[in-house]
Tab-separated table of N, CA and C in Angstrom:
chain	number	residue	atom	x	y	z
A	1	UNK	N	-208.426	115.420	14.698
A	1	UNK	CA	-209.272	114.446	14.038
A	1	UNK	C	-208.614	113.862	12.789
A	2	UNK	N	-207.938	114.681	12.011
A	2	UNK	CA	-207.534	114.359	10.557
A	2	UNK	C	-206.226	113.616	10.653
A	3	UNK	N	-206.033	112.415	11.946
A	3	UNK	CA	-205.229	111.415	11.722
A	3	UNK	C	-205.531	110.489	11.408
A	4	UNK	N	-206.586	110.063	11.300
A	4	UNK	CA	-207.298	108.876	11.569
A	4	UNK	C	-208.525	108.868	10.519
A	5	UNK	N	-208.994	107.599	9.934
A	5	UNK	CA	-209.669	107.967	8.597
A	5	UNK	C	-210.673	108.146	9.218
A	6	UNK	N	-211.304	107.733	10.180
A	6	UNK	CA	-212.848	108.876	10.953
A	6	UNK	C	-212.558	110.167	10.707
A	7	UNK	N	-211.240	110.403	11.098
A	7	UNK	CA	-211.189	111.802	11.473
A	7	UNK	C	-211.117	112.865	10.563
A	8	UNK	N	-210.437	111.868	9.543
A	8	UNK	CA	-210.508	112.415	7.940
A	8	UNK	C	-211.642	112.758	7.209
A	9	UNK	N	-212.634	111.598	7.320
A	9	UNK	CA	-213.969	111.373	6.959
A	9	UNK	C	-214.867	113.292	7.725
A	10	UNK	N	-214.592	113.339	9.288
A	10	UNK	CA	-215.534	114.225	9.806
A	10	UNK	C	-215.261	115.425	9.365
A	11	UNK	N	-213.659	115.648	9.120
A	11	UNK	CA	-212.529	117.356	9.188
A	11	UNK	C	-213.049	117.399	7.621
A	12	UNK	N	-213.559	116.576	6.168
A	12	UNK	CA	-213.776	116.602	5.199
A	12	UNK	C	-215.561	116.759	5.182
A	13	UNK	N	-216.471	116.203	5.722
A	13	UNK	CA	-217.427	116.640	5.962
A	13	UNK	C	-217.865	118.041	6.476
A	14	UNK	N	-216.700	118.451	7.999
A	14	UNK	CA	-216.818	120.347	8.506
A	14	UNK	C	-216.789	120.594	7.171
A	15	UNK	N	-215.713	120.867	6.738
A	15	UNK	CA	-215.129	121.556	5.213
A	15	UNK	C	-216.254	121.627	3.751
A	16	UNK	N	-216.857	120.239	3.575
A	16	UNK	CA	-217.947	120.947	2.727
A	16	UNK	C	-218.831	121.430	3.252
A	17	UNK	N	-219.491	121.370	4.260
A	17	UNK	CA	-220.495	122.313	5.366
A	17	UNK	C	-220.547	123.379	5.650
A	18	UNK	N	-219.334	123.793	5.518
A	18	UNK	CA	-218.485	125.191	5.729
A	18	UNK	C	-218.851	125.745	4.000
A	19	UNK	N	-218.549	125.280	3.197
A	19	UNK	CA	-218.301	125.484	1.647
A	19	UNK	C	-220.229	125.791	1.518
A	20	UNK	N	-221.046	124.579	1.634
A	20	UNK	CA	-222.374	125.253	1.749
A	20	UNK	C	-223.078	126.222	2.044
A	21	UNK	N	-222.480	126.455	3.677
A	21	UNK	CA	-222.599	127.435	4.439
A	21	UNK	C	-222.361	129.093	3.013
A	22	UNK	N	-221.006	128.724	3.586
A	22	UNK	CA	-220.704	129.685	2.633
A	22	UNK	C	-221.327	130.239	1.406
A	23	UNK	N	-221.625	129.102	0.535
A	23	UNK	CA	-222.122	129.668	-0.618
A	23	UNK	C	-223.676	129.950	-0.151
A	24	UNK	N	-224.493	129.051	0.721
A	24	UNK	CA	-226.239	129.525	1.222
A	24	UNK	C	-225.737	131.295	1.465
A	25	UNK	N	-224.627	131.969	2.405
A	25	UNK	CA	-224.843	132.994	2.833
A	25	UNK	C	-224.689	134.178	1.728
A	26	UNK	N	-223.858	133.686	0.545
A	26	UNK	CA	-223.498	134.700	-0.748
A	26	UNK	C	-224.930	135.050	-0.937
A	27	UNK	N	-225.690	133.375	-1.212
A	27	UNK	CA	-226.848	133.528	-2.139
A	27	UNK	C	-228.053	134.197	-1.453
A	28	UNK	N	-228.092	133.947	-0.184
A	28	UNK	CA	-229.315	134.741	0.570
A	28	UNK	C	-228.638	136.262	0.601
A	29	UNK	N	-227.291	136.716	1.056
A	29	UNK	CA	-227.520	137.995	0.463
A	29	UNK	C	-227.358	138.647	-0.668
A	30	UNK	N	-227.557	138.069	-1.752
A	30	UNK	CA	-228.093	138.877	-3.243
A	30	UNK	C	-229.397	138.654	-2.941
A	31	UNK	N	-229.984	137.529	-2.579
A	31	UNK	CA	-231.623	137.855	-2.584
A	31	UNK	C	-231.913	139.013	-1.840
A	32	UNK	N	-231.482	138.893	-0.747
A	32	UNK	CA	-232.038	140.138	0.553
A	32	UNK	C	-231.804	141.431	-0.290
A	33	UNK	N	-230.567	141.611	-1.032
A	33	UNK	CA	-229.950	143.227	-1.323
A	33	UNK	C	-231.013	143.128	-2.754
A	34	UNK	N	-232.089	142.047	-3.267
A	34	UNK	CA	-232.329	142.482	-4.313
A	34	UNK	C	-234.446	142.676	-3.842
A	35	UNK	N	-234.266	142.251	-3.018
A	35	UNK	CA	-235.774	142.328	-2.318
A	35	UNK	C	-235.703	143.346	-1.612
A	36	UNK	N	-234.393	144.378	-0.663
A	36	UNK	CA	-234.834	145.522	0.109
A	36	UNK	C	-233.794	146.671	-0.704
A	37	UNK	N	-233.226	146.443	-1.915
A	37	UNK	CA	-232.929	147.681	-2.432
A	37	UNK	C	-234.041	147.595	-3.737
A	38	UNK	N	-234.658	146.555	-4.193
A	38	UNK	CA	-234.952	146.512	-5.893
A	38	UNK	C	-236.851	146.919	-5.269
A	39	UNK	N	-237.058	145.365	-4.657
A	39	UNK	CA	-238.379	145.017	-4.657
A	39	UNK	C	-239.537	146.337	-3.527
A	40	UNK	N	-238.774	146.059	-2.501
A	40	UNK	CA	-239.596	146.879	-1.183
A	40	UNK	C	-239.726	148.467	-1.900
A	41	UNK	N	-238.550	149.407	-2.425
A	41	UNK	CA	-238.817	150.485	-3.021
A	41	UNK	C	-239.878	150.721	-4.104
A	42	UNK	N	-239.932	150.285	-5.295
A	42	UNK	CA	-240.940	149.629	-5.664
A	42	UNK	C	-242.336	149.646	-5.270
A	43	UNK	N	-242.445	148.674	-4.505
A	43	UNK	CA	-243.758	148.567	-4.079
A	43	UNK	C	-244.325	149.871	-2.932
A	44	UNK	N	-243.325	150.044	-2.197
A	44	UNK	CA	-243.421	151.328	-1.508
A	44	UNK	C	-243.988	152.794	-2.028
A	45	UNK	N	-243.288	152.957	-3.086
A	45	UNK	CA	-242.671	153.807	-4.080
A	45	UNK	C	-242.538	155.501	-2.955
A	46	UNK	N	-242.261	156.126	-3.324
A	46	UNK	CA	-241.046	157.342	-2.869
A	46	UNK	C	-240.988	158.535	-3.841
A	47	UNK	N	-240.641	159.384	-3.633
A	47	UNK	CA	-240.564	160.931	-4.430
A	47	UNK	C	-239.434	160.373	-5.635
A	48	UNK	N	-238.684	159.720	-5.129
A	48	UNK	CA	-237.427	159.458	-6.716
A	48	UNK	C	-237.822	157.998	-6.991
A	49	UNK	N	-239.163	156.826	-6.600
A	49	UNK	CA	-239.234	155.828	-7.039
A	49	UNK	C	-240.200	155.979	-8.375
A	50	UNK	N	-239.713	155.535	-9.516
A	50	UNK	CA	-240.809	155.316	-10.328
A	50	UNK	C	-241.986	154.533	-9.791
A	51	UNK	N	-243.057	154.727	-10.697
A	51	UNK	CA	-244.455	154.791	-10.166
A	51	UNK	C	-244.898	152.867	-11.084
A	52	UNK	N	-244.919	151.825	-10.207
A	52	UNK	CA	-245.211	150.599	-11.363
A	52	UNK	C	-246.569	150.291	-10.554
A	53	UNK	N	-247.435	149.454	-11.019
A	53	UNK	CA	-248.236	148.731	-10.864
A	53	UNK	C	-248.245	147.715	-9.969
A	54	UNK	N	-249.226	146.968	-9.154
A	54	UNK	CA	-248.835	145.548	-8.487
A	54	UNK	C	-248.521	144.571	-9.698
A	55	UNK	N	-248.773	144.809	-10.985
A	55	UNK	CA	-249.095	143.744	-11.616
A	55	UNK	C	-247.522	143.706	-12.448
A	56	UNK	N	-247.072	144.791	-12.446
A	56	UNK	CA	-245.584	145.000	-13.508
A	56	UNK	C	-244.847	144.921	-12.080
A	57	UNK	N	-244.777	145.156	-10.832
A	57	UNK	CA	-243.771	144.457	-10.192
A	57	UNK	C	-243.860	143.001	-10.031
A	58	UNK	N	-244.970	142.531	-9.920
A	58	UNK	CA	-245.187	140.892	-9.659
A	58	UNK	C	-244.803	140.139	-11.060
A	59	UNK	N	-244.844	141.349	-12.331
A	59	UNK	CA	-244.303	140.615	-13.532
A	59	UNK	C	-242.804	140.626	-13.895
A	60	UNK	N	-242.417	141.205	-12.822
A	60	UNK	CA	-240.594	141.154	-12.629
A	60	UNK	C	-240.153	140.319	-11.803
A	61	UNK	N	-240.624	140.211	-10.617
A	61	UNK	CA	-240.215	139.573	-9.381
A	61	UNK	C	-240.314	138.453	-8.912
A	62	UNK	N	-241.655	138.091	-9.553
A	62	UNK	CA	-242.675	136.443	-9.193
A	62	UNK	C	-242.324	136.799	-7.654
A	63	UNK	N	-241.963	135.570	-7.008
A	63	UNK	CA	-242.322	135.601	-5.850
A	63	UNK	C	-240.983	135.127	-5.194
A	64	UNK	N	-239.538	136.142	-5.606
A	64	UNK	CA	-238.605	136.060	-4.629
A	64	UNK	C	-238.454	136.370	-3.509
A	65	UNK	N	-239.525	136.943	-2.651
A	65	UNK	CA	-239.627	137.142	-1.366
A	65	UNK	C	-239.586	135.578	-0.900
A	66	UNK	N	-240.286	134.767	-1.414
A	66	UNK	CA	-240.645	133.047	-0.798
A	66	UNK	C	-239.330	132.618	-1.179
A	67	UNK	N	-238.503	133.084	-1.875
A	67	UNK	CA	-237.622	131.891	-2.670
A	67	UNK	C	-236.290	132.660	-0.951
A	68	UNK	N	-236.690	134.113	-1.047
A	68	UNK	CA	-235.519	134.391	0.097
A	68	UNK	C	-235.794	133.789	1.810
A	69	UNK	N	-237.163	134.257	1.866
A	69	UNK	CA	-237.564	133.244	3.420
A	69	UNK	C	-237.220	132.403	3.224
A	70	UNK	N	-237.096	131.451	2.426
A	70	UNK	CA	-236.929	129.748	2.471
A	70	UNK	C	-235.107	129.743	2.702
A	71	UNK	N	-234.395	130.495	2.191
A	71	UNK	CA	-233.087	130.151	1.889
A	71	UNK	C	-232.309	131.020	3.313
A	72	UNK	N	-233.576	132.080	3.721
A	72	UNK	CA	-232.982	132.466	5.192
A	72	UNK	C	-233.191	131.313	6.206
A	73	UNK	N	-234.096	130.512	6.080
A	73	UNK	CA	-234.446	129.450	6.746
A	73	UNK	C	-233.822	128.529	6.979
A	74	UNK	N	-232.856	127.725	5.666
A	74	UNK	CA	-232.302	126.848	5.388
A	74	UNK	C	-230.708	127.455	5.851
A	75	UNK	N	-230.351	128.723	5.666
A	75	UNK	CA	-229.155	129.172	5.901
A	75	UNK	C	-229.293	129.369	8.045
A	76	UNK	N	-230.218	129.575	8.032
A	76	UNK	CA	-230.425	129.715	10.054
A	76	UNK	C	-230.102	127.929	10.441
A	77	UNK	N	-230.963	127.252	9.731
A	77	UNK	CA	-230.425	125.684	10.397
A	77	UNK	C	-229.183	125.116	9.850
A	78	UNK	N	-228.694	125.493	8.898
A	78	UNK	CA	-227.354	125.187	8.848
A	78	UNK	C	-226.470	125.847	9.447
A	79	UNK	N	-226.278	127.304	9.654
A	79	UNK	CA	-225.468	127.712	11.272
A	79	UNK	C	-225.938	126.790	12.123
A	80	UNK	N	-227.011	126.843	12.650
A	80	UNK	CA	-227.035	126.192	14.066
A	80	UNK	C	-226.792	124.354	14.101
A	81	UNK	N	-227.151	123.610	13.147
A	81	UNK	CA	-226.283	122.395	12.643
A	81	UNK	C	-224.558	122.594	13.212
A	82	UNK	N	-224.041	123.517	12.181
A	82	UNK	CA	-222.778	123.605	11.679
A	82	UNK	C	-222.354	123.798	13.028
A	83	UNK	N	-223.154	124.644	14.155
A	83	UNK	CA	-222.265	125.530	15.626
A	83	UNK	C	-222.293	124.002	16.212
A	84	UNK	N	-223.223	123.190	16.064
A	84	UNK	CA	-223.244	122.045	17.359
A	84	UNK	C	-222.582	120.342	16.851
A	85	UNK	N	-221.880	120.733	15.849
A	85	UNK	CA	-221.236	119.570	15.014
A	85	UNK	C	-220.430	118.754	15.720
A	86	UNK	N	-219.829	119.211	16.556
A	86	UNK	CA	-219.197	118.344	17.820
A	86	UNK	C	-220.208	117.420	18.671
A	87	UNK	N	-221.108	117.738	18.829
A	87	UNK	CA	-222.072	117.231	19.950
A	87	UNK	C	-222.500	116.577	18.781
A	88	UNK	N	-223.366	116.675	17.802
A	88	UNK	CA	-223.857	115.876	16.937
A	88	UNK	C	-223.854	116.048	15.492
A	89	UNK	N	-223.783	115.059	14.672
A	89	UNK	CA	-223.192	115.275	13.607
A	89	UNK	C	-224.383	115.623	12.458
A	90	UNK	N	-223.812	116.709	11.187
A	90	UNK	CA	-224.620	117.536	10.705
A	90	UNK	C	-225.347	116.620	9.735
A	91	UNK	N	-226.311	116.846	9.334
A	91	UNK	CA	-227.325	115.852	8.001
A	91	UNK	C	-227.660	117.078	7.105
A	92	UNK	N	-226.890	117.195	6.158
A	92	UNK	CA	-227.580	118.048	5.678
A	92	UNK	C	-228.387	117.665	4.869
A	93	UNK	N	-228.288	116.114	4.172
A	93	UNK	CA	-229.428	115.386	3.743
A	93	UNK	C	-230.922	115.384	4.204
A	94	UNK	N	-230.346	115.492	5.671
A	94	UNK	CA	-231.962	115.087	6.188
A	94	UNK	C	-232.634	117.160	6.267
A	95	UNK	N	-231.828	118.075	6.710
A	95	UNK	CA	-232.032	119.282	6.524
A	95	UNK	C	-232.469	119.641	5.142
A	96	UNK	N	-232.427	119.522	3.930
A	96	UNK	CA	-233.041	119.685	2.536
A	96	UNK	C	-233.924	118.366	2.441
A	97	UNK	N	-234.204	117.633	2.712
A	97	UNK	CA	-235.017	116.696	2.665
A	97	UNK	C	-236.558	117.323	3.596
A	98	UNK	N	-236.300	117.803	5.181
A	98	UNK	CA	-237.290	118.089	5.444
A	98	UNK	C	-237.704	119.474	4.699
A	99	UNK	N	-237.196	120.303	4.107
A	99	UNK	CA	-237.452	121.334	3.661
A	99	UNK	C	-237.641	121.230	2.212
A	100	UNK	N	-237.817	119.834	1.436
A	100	UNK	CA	-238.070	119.869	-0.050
A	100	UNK	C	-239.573	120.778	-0.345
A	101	UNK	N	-240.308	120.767	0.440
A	101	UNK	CA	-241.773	120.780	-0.097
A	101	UNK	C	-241.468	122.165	-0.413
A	102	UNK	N	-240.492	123.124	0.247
A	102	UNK	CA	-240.640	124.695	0.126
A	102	UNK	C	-239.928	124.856	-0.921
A	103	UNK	N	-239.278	123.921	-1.788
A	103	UNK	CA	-238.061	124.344	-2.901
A	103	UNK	C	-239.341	123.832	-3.885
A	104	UNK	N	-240.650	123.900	-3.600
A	104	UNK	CA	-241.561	124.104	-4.451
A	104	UNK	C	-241.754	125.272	-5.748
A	105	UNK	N	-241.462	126.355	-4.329
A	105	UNK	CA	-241.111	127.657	-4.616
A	105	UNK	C	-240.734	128.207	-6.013
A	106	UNK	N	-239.268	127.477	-6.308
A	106	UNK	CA	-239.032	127.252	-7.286
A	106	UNK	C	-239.551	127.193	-8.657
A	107	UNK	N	-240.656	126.587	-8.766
A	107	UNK	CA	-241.126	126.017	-9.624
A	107	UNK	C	-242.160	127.563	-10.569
A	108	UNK	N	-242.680	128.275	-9.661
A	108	UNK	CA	-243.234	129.277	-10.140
A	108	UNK	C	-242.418	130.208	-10.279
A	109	UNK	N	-240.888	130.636	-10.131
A	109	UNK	CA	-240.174	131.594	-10.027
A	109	UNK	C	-239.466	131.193	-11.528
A	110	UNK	N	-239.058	129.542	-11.994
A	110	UNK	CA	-238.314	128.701	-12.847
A	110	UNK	C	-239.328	129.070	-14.096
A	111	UNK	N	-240.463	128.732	-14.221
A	111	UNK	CA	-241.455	128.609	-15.067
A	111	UNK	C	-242.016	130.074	-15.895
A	112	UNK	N	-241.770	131.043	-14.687
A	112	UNK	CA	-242.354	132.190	-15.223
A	112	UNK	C	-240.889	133.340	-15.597
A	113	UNK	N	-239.452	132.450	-15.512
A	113	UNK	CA	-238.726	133.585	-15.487
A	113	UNK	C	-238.427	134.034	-17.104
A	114	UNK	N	-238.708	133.516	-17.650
A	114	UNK	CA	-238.416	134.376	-19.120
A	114	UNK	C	-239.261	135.259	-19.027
A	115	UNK	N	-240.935	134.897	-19.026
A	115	UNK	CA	-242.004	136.521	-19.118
A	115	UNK	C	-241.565	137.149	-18.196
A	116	UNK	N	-241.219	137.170	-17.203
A	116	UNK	CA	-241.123	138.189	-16.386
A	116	UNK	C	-239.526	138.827	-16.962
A	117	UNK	N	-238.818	138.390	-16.977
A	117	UNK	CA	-237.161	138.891	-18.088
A	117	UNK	C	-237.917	139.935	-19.041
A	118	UNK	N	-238.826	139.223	-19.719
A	118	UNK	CA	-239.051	140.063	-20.824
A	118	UNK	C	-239.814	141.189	-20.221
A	119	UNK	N	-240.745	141.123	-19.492
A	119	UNK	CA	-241.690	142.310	-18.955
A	119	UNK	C	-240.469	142.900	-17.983
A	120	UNK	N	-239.203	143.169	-17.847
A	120	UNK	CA	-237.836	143.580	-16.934
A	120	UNK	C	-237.569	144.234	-18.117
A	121	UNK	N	-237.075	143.751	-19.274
A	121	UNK	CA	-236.518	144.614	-20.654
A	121	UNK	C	-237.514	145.258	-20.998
A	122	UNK	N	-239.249	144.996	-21.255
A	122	UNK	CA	-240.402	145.716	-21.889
A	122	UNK	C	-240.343	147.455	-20.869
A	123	UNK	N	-240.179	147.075	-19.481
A	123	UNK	CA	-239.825	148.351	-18.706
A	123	UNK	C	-239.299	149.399	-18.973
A	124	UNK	N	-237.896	148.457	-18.805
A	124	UNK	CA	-236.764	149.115	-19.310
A	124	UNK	C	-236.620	149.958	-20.424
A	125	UNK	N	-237.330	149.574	-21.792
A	125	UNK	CA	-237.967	150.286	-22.793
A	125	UNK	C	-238.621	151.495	-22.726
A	126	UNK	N	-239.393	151.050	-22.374
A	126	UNK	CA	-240.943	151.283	-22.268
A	126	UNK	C	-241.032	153.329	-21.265
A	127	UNK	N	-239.910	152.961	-20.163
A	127	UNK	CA	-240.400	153.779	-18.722
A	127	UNK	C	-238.674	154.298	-18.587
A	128	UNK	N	-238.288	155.602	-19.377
A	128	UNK	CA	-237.185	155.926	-19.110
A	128	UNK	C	-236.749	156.364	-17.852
A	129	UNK	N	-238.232	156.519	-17.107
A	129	UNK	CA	-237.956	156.846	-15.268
A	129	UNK	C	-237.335	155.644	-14.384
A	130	UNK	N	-237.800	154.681	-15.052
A	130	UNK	CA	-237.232	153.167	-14.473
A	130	UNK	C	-236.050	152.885	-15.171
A	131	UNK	N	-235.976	152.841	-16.333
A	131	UNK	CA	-234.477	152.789	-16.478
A	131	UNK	C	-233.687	153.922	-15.930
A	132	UNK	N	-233.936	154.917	-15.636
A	132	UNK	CA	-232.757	155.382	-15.085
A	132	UNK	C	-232.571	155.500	-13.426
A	133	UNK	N	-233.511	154.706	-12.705
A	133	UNK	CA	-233.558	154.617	-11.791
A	133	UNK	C	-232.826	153.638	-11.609
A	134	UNK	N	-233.762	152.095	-12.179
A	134	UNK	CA	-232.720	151.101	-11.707
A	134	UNK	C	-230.941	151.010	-12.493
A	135	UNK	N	-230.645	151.865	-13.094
A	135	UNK	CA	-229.447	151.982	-13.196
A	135	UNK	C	-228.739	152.512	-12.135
A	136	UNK	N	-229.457	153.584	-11.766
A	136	UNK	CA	-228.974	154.564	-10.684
A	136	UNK	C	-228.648	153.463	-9.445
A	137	UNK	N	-229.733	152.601	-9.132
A	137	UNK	CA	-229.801	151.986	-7.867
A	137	UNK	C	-228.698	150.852	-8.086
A	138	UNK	N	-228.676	150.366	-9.291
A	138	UNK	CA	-227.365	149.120	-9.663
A	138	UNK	C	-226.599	149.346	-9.215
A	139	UNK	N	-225.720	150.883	-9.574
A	139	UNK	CA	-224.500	151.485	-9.508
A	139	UNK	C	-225.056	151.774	-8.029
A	140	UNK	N	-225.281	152.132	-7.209
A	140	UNK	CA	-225.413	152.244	-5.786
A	140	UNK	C	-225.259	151.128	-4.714
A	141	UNK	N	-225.966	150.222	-4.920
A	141	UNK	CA	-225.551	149.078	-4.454
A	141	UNK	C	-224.540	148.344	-4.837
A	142	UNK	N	-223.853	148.484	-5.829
A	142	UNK	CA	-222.752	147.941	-6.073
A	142	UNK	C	-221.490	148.687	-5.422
A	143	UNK	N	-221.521	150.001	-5.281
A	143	UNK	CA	-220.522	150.456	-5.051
A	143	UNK	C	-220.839	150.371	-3.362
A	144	UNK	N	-221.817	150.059	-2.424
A	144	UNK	CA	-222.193	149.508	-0.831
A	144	UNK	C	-221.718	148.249	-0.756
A	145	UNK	N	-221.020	147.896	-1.909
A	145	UNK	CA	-220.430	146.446	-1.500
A	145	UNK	C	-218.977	146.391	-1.673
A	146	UNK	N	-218.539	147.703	-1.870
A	146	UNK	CA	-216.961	147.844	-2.311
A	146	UNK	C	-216.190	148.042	-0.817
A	147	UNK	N	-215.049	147.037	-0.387
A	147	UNK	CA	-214.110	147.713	0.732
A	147	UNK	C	-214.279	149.055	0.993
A	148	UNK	N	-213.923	149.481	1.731
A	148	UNK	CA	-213.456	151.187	2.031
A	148	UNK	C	-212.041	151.045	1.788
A	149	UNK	N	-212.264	152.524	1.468
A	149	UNK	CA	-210.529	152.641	1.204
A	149	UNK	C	-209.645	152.512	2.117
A	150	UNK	N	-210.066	152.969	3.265
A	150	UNK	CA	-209.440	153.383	4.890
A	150	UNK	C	-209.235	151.586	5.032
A	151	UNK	N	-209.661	150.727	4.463
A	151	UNK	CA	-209.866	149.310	5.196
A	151	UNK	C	-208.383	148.651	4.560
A	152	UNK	N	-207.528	149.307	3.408
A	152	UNK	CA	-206.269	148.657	2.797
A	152	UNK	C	-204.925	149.352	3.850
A	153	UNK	N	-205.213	150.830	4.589
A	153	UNK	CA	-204.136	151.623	4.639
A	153	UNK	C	-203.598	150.603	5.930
């Protein structure tokens, strides 16, 4: 394709699509690893989960469960866009366009994130069982995202 300025035009279009792609899949999984290691325990709670309230998790979290459905959503039609790009060509204009009404979402997650920051540090203070939990769990999930060693030899 990339002889020809169509072809230039389409092989430069894959390429930021790909770059979207890419960055939608980083960002949906920090949401996912922060909704089923942070949020679901939590609300669950467990013999080593500190003990919070509906009202002190919903004052941490707002409502990133909606902000992650939406971006699993948007990341599923852009694979399947991106797989059939040969047969027809991708919009991702028109793909965030039909999906503006859900980047609503936003707006209550944007608005309320300082109180809820602060009711995250007031915790943190406040509940030395939670701070040393979610430290514990930081350092855990961080180190589930490290290569294996066996994966360099």
């Amino acid at each position: 394709y990339a002889k020809t300025k169509e072809g230039k035009a389409i092989t430069k279009r894959v390429h930021l699509m790909h770059e979207v792609l890419c960055t939608e899949e980083v960002y949906v999984s920090c949401l996912h690893r922060l909704v089923h290691s942070f949020l679901h325990p939590l609300q669950q709670g467990g013999p080593d989960v500190p003990s919070l309230t509906k009202e002190e998790i919903q004052g941490i979290f707002s409502n990133i469960k909606m902000i992650l459905e939406l971006h699993t959503t948007l990341l599923d039609d852009l694979k399947k866009q991106l797989g059939k790009w040969q047969e027809k060509p991708v919009r991702l204009g028109e793909t965030i366009h039909r999906m503006a009404p859900y980047f609503k979402a936003y707006r209550e997650f944007v608005s309320n994130f300082s109180k809820n920051y602060s009711n995250l540090l007031q915790l943190r203070q406040q509940r030395p069982d939670f701070e040393s939990w979610l430290r514990s769990h930081v350092q855990i999930t961080s180190v589930t995202r490290l290569p294996s060693s066996s994966s360099s030899s």
